[in-house]
Amino acid sequence: MQTMRRRIYTDGTIASSEITPETVFLNRRAFIAASAGSAWPWSAGAAQSATDRADLAYSPDFDSTLEAEKTPVEAVTSYNNFYEFGTDKSDPARHAHAMTTDPWTVSVGGLVEKPGELHLEDLLSGFDLEERIYRFRCVEAWSMVVPWIGFPLSDLLRRFEPKSEGRFVEFKTLYRRSEMRGTRSFGSIIDWPYREGLRLDEAMHPLTLLAVGLYGKTLPNQNGAPLRLVVPWKYGFKSIKSIVEINVTDQQPATSWQTLQSKEYGFYANVNPDVDHPRWSQRFERRLPSSIFKPNRVPTVPFNGYGERVAGLYDGMDLRRFY
Ligand code: MTE
């Protein structure tokens, strides 16, 4: 029988993968669909059963610490940055519903052997969706713990076969003025479309995820539906939302925040308590939910706690210079 891996990554520990028969895996996917409330349009149509639940809950390396720290879903979906819909943290939840996410196509090009444009359903059909609980740390010093649903970006890139000259990956967000009020407003500060970039080895790292859901449901628009990046050891601004274009390049791509203010936002954006933002310290973070009375302040750790797995990517680099 053909087998597939099902992995639930948690706190950056290397997941020893469990091999699950494909039928069980597909059922698990259907379980996610069935539990979603909102539909997973691309999911397999098998029925939900008690075994599926057991399969979802079981993982040999499941980290109960992070499970217990999960940020309430209300905070994750109501306190957002998505400048296409406004600059206030509450704007995305109020206005992002105007964005049409179906149909959705993603083009993958640049230095790849097989460039192409794929409908989201076709793009997702070959991948095993996984649930991974990651810490998420914004450059503005707030943080969350989020159970994402997604698949490794490397799985997607491999399909398009990056050429040997490829050194970086560039990402672009949908830019549709009619549906994105923040892009129409006077004084909108970003040169649309929103852009991000990673070095190719960062993009191929197994922790780097393309997320399609959170908390067992399809991504809400304000969190970057239908497809967004999650790089858990970097500041949140690298997590580009609502991706429509991915290119492999040989030059370091321009990114929105670096273009806007290069002294404040670097290309690497690795979480680093030793390198302050010019306007504030990065030594502590406010773990949401937080308030004046309960600030929930915790010390920030290098690489957001994923250093063991990713620090090697930056061997020999001066991280104060390449911030
Ligand atoms: N992606 C796009 N297209 N537009 C944005 O304004 N903001 C970034 C990032 N991705 C942003 C974006 C910033 S600054 C952060 S902190 C995270 O999204 C926030 O993700 P969240 O709202 O899901 O927490």
Short mmCIF file of C-alpha atoms and ligand atoms in Angstrom, two decimals:
data_model
loop_
_atom_site.label_atom_id
_atom_site.label_comp_id
_atom_site.label_asym_id
_atom_site.label_seq_id
_atom_site.Cartn_x
_atom_site.Cartn_y
_atom_site.Cartn_z
CA MET A 1 0.00 0.00 0.00
CA GLN A 2 1.21 3.50 -0.77
CA THR A 3 2.07 5.48 2.34
CA MET A 4 2.19 9.15 3.13
CA ARG A 5 3.73 11.09 5.95
CA ARG A 6 1.64 12.94 8.40
CA ARG A 7 3.58 15.29 10.58
CA ILE A 8 2.50 17.73 13.20
CA TYR A 9 5.34 20.12 13.81
CA THR A 10 5.28 22.04 17.01
CA ASP A 11 8.00 23.92 18.81
CA GLY A 12 10.79 23.68 16.28
CA THR A 13 11.79 20.21 17.43
CA ILE A 14 12.53 17.95 14.49
CA ALA A 15 9.43 15.95 13.93
CA SER A 16 10.10 12.26 13.67
CA SER A 17 7.54 11.58 11.04
CA GLU A 18 4.91 9.00 11.49
CA ILE A 19 3.99 7.00 8.44
CA THR A 20 0.25 6.89 7.97
CA PRO A 21 -1.60 4.89 5.34
CA GLU A 22 -2.93 7.16 2.64
CA THR A 23 -6.56 6.29 3.31
CA VAL A 24 -6.21 7.42 6.92
CA PHE A 25 -4.46 10.56 5.76
CA LEU A 26 -7.22 11.46 3.35
CA ASN A 27 -9.78 10.83 6.04
CA ARG A 28 -7.89 13.16 8.30
CA ARG A 29 -7.97 15.82 5.65
CA ALA A 30 -11.69 15.28 5.36
CA PHE A 31 -11.91 15.62 9.12
CA ILE A 32 -10.35 19.04 8.86
CA ALA A 33 -12.91 19.83 6.17
CA ALA A 34 -15.79 18.53 8.23
CA SER A 35 -14.71 20.41 11.33
CA ALA A 36 -14.10 23.57 9.43
CA GLY A 37 -17.51 25.20 9.51
CA SER A 38 -16.36 27.09 6.46
CA ALA A 39 -15.66 24.73 3.58
CA TRP A 40 -12.29 23.51 2.33
CA PRO A 41 -13.18 23.71 -1.35
CA TRP A 42 -10.19 21.55 -2.32
CA SER A 43 -10.53 18.78 0.23
CA ALA A 44 -11.21 15.10 -0.45
CA GLY A 45 -14.79 14.09 0.17
CA ALA A 46 -14.50 11.16 2.60
CA ALA A 47 -16.68 10.92 5.69
CA GLN A 48 -15.64 11.96 9.18
CA SER A 49 -15.26 9.21 11.78
CA ALA A 50 -13.98 8.66 15.30
CA THR A 51 -10.70 7.26 13.94
CA ASP A 52 -10.06 10.51 12.11
CA ARG A 53 -10.29 12.43 15.34
CA ALA A 54 -7.83 10.06 17.01
CA ASP A 55 -5.46 10.44 14.09
CA LEU A 56 -5.59 14.21 14.28
CA ALA A 57 -4.86 14.30 17.99
CA TYR A 58 -2.02 11.79 17.90
CA SER A 59 1.55 12.72 17.14
CA PRO A 60 4.65 11.21 18.75
CA ASP A 61 6.41 14.56 19.12
CA PHE A 62 3.49 16.75 19.96
CA ASP A 63 4.66 19.62 22.19
CA SER A 64 2.07 20.18 24.85
CA THR A 65 3.75 23.43 25.96
CA LEU A 66 2.88 25.23 22.78
CA GLU A 67 -0.51 23.54 22.62
CA ALA A 68 -1.28 25.07 26.01
CA GLU A 69 -0.03 28.50 24.90
CA LYS A 70 -2.25 28.82 21.85
CA THR A 71 -3.53 32.37 21.37
CA PRO A 72 -7.34 32.61 21.35
CA VAL A 73 -8.56 32.45 17.76
CA GLU A 74 -10.46 35.74 18.26
CA ALA A 75 -7.17 37.58 18.84
CA VAL A 76 -5.49 35.90 15.86
CA THR A 77 -8.31 36.96 13.53
CA SER A 78 -9.12 40.44 14.81
CA TYR A 79 -5.71 42.07 15.51
CA ASN A 80 -4.02 42.09 12.11
CA ASN A 81 -1.67 43.86 9.76
CA PHE A 82 -2.87 43.84 6.15
CA TYR A 83 -2.26 47.33 4.80
CA GLU A 84 -4.23 46.65 1.62
CA PHE A 85 -7.28 47.08 3.87
CA GLY A 86 -6.06 49.92 6.08
CA THR A 87 -3.38 50.64 8.65
CA ASP A 88 -5.38 50.08 11.83
CA LYS A 89 -5.13 46.64 13.46
CA SER A 90 -8.90 46.31 13.27
CA ASP A 91 -9.19 47.30 9.57
CA PRO A 92 -8.42 43.87 8.03
CA ALA A 93 -11.15 42.09 10.00
CA ARG A 94 -13.62 44.81 9.00
CA HIS A 95 -12.74 45.21 5.34
CA ALA A 96 -10.91 42.15 4.00
CA HIS A 97 -14.19 40.33 3.26
CA ALA A 98 -14.35 42.48 0.09
CA MET A 99 -11.49 40.46 -1.43
CA THR A 100 -12.59 37.70 -3.83
CA THR A 101 -10.50 34.58 -3.15
CA ASP A 102 -12.26 32.14 -5.46
CA PRO A 103 -11.18 31.67 -8.21
CA TRP A 104 -7.50 32.16 -7.32
CA THR A 105 -4.44 31.54 -9.43
CA VAL A 106 -0.77 31.56 -8.47
CA SER A 107 1.99 31.95 -11.03
CA VAL A 108 5.41 30.47 -10.36
CA GLY A 109 8.22 31.66 -12.63
CA GLY A 110 11.64 33.21 -12.93
CA LEU A 111 14.58 30.82 -12.72
CA VAL A 112 12.61 27.56 -12.78
CA GLU A 113 12.57 24.76 -15.35
CA LYS A 114 8.78 24.53 -15.45
CA PRO A 115 7.17 27.95 -15.00
CA GLY A 116 3.40 27.94 -14.82
CA GLU A 117 0.17 29.38 -13.56
CA LEU A 118 -2.01 27.14 -11.44
CA HIS A 119 -5.51 27.38 -10.05
CA LEU A 120 -5.41 27.06 -6.28
CA GLU A 121 -7.26 23.72 -6.34
CA ASP A 122 -4.70 22.22 -8.74
CA LEU A 123 -1.84 23.69 -6.80
CA LEU A 124 -3.05 22.16 -3.54
CA SER A 125 -4.11 18.79 -4.87
CA GLY A 126 -0.65 17.22 -4.65
CA PHE A 127 0.16 18.25 -1.08
CA ASP A 128 -0.31 16.74 2.35
CA LEU A 129 -1.81 19.37 4.59
CA GLU A 130 -0.27 19.44 8.04
CA GLU A 131 -1.14 21.20 11.26
CA ARG A 132 1.84 23.01 12.81
CA ILE A 133 1.78 25.13 15.91
CA TYR A 134 4.27 27.99 15.54
CA ARG A 135 5.16 31.05 17.55
CA PHE A 136 4.52 34.19 15.51
CA ARG A 137 6.37 37.39 16.47
CA CYS A 138 5.65 40.78 14.92
CA VAL A 139 8.33 43.46 14.59
CA GLU A 140 6.04 45.70 16.62
CA ALA A 141 6.72 43.46 19.64
CA TRP A 142 3.50 41.54 19.93
CA SER A 143 3.36 37.81 19.48
CA MET A 144 0.97 34.89 19.23
CA VAL A 145 1.01 31.10 19.13
CA VAL A 146 -0.97 29.87 16.14
CA PRO A 147 -1.96 26.41 14.90
CA TRP A 148 -1.49 26.81 11.15
CA ILE A 149 -2.61 24.36 8.49
CA GLY A 150 -0.39 24.24 5.45
CA PHE A 151 2.43 22.52 3.62
CA PRO A 152 6.15 23.18 3.22
CA LEU A 153 6.96 25.86 0.64
CA SER A 154 9.78 23.56 -0.52
CA ASP A 155 7.20 21.02 -1.75
CA LEU A 156 5.77 23.66 -4.07
CA LEU A 157 9.10 25.03 -5.27
CA ARG A 158 10.42 21.56 -6.07
CA ARG A 159 7.48 20.97 -8.40
CA PHE A 160 8.60 23.90 -10.54
CA GLU A 161 12.27 22.83 -10.44
CA PRO A 162 14.40 25.85 -9.47
CA LYS A 163 17.45 26.27 -11.72
CA SER A 164 20.93 26.12 -10.25
CA GLU A 165 21.39 29.90 -10.72
CA GLY A 166 18.39 30.55 -8.43
CA ARG A 167 19.43 32.15 -5.12
CA PHE A 168 16.30 33.96 -3.91
CA VAL A 169 12.52 33.70 -4.00
CA GLU A 170 10.26 36.70 -4.55
CA PHE A 171 6.57 36.80 -3.55
CA LYS A 172 3.80 39.20 -4.52
CA THR A 173 0.35 39.77 -3.06
CA LEU A 174 -2.81 40.31 -5.05
CA TYR A 175 -3.27 43.98 -5.96
CA ARG A 176 -6.93 44.66 -6.75
CA ARG A 177 -7.78 48.27 -6.05
CA SER A 178 -11.54 47.80 -6.38
CA GLU A 179 -11.57 45.33 -3.47
CA MET A 180 -8.75 46.75 -1.34
CA ARG A 181 -9.69 50.05 0.17
CA GLY A 182 -6.28 50.59 1.77
CA THR A 183 -4.63 50.72 -1.66
CA ARG A 184 -6.95 53.55 -2.72
CA SER A 185 -6.58 55.75 0.30
CA PHE A 186 -4.73 59.03 0.06
CA GLY A 187 -1.26 58.74 1.52
CA SER A 188 -1.12 54.96 1.23
CA ILE A 189 2.53 54.34 1.98
CA ILE A 190 3.31 51.08 0.22
CA ASP A 191 4.23 50.78 -3.45
CA TRP A 192 1.73 48.04 -4.36
CA PRO A 193 1.69 45.13 -4.83
CA TYR A 194 3.07 44.08 -1.44
CA ARG A 195 6.32 42.15 -1.99
CA GLU A 196 8.51 39.89 0.07
CA GLY A 197 11.55 37.75 -0.45
CA LEU A 198 13.61 34.96 1.06
CA ARG A 199 16.94 33.45 0.25
CA LEU A 200 16.35 30.16 -1.60
CA ASP A 201 17.80 28.09 1.27
CA GLU A 202 15.47 29.83 3.73
CA ALA A 203 12.56 29.15 1.39
CA MET A 204 13.52 25.46 1.16
CA HIS A 205 13.88 25.07 4.94
CA PRO A 206 11.37 22.53 6.29
CA LEU A 207 9.99 25.02 8.85
CA THR A 208 8.92 27.45 6.11
CA LEU A 209 5.24 26.98 5.46
CA LEU A 210 2.60 28.02 2.97
CA ALA A 211 -0.50 28.25 5.12
CA VAL A 212 -4.05 27.74 3.89
CA GLY A 213 -5.77 27.55 7.26
CA LEU A 214 -5.61 28.16 10.98
CA TYR A 215 -7.41 26.55 13.88
CA GLY A 216 -8.65 23.76 11.60
CA LYS A 217 -10.41 26.17 9.27
CA THR A 218 -9.77 27.84 5.96
CA LEU A 219 -7.73 31.05 6.41
CA PRO A 220 -9.93 34.06 7.03
CA ASN A 221 -9.32 36.84 4.50
CA GLN A 222 -7.77 39.11 7.13
CA ASN A 223 -5.07 36.47 7.77
CA GLY A 224 -4.14 36.23 4.10
CA ALA A 225 -6.57 33.88 2.37
CA PRO A 226 -6.25 31.73 0.45
CA LEU A 227 -2.45 31.28 0.68
CA ARG A 228 0.12 33.04 2.90
CA LEU A 229 3.68 32.52 3.95
CA VAL A 230 4.72 31.65 7.53
CA VAL A 231 8.42 31.79 8.48
CA PRO A 232 8.43 31.19 12.23
CA TRP A 233 11.96 32.45 13.00
CA LYS A 234 11.41 35.81 11.28
CA TYR A 235 9.40 38.90 12.18
CA GLY A 236 5.80 38.74 11.05
CA PHE A 237 6.16 41.20 8.19
CA LYS A 238 7.89 38.46 6.17
CA SER A 239 4.61 36.47 6.24
CA ILE A 240 3.25 37.84 3.01
CA LYS A 241 -0.48 37.30 2.57
CA SER A 242 -2.80 36.41 -0.32
CA ILE A 243 0.04 35.36 -2.64
CA VAL A 244 -0.50 35.42 -6.42
CA GLU A 245 3.06 35.34 -7.74
CA ILE A 246 6.25 33.51 -6.79
CA ASN A 247 9.53 33.95 -8.73
CA VAL A 248 12.93 32.37 -8.27
CA THR A 249 15.62 35.01 -8.89
CA ASP A 250 19.38 35.40 -8.83
CA GLN A 251 19.21 38.90 -7.29
CA GLN A 252 17.96 39.77 -3.80
CA PRO A 253 14.37 40.90 -4.37
CA ALA A 254 13.09 44.28 -3.21
CA THR A 255 10.66 43.90 -0.31
CA SER A 256 7.89 46.32 0.63
CA TRP A 257 9.08 47.28 4.10
CA GLN A 258 12.74 47.48 3.22
CA THR A 259 11.93 49.69 0.23
CA LEU A 260 9.84 51.94 2.45
CA GLN A 261 12.29 52.27 5.34
CA SER A 262 15.50 50.29 5.02
CA LYS A 263 16.93 51.50 8.34
CA GLU A 264 13.98 49.98 10.20
CA TYR A 265 13.26 46.83 8.21
CA GLY A 266 15.98 44.59 6.81
CA PHE A 267 15.76 41.81 4.26
CA TYR A 268 16.53 39.07 6.78
CA ALA A 269 14.22 40.15 9.62
CA ASN A 270 15.32 37.29 11.87
CA VAL A 271 13.85 37.63 15.36
CA ASN A 272 16.78 38.99 17.36
CA PRO A 273 16.53 40.54 20.85
CA ASP A 274 20.05 42.00 20.40
CA VAL A 275 19.16 44.17 17.43
CA ASP A 276 16.70 46.91 18.32
CA HIS A 277 14.31 48.50 15.92
CA PRO A 278 15.45 52.16 15.69
CA ARG A 279 12.29 53.28 17.47
CA TRP A 280 11.87 50.56 20.09
CA SER A 281 13.60 47.67 21.86
CA GLN A 282 13.15 44.10 20.63
CA ARG A 283 14.03 42.51 23.98
CA PHE A 284 10.46 41.78 25.04
CA GLU A 285 7.19 40.93 23.39
CA ARG A 286 3.54 41.19 24.38
CA ARG A 287 1.97 37.77 23.99
CA LEU A 288 -1.63 38.28 22.88
CA PRO A 289 -4.11 38.66 24.42
CA SER A 290 -2.54 41.48 26.37
CA SER A 291 -3.90 44.63 27.99
CA ILE A 292 -2.67 47.53 30.11
CA PHE A 293 -3.67 45.60 33.21
CA LYS A 294 -2.30 42.27 31.97
CA PRO A 295 0.54 43.13 29.58
CA ASN A 296 1.63 39.48 29.30
CA ARG A 297 5.21 40.54 28.63
CA VAL A 298 7.73 37.79 27.83
CA PRO A 299 11.41 37.98 26.86
CA THR A 300 12.09 37.59 23.15
CA VAL A 301 14.44 34.75 22.22
CA PRO A 302 16.80 34.58 19.22
CA PHE A 303 15.19 33.20 16.08
CA ASN A 304 11.90 33.14 17.98
CA GLY A 305 13.02 29.89 19.65
CA TYR A 306 13.85 28.03 16.41
CA GLY A 307 17.60 28.72 16.55
CA GLU A 308 18.69 25.10 16.81
CA ARG A 309 17.17 24.40 13.45
CA VAL A 310 17.89 27.61 11.57
CA ALA A 311 20.93 29.42 13.03
CA GLY A 312 23.19 27.40 10.70
CA LEU A 313 21.67 29.20 7.72
CA TYR A 314 23.51 32.34 8.87
CA ASP A 315 26.91 30.92 9.84
CA GLY A 316 29.61 33.55 9.45
CA MET A 317 27.15 36.40 8.88
CA ASP A 318 27.12 39.53 11.02
CA LEU A 319 23.47 39.54 12.06
CA ARG A 320 23.73 43.16 13.21
CA ARG A 321 24.56 44.17 9.68
CA PHE A 322 22.25 41.72 7.95
CA TYR A 323 19.21 42.41 10.15
N1 MTE B 1 0.95 40.88 3.70
C1 MTE B 1 0.37 41.83 2.93
N2 MTE B 1 0.02 41.53 1.67
N3 MTE B 1 0.10 43.08 3.40
C2 MTE B 1 0.46 43.45 4.67
O1 MTE B 1 0.23 44.61 5.07
N4 MTE B 1 1.53 42.76 6.78
C3 MTE B 1 2.59 41.93 7.36
C4 MTE B 1 2.34 40.44 7.12
N5 MTE B 1 1.88 40.20 5.76
C5 MTE B 1 1.10 42.48 5.50
C6 MTE B 1 1.30 41.17 4.97
C7 MTE B 1 2.79 42.18 8.77
S1 MTE B 1 3.51 43.68 9.16
C8 MTE B 1 2.47 41.26 9.72
S2 MTE B 1 2.93 41.49 11.35
C9 MTE B 1 1.73 40.02 9.39
O2 MTE B 1 1.34 39.99 8.01
C10 MTE B 1 0.49 39.91 10.25
O3 MTE B 1 -0.14 38.68 10.05
P1 MTE B 1 -1.50 38.38 10.83
O4 MTE B 1 -2.43 39.54 10.60
O5 MTE B 1 -2.03 37.10 10.26
O6 MTE B 1 -1.15 38.25 12.27
#
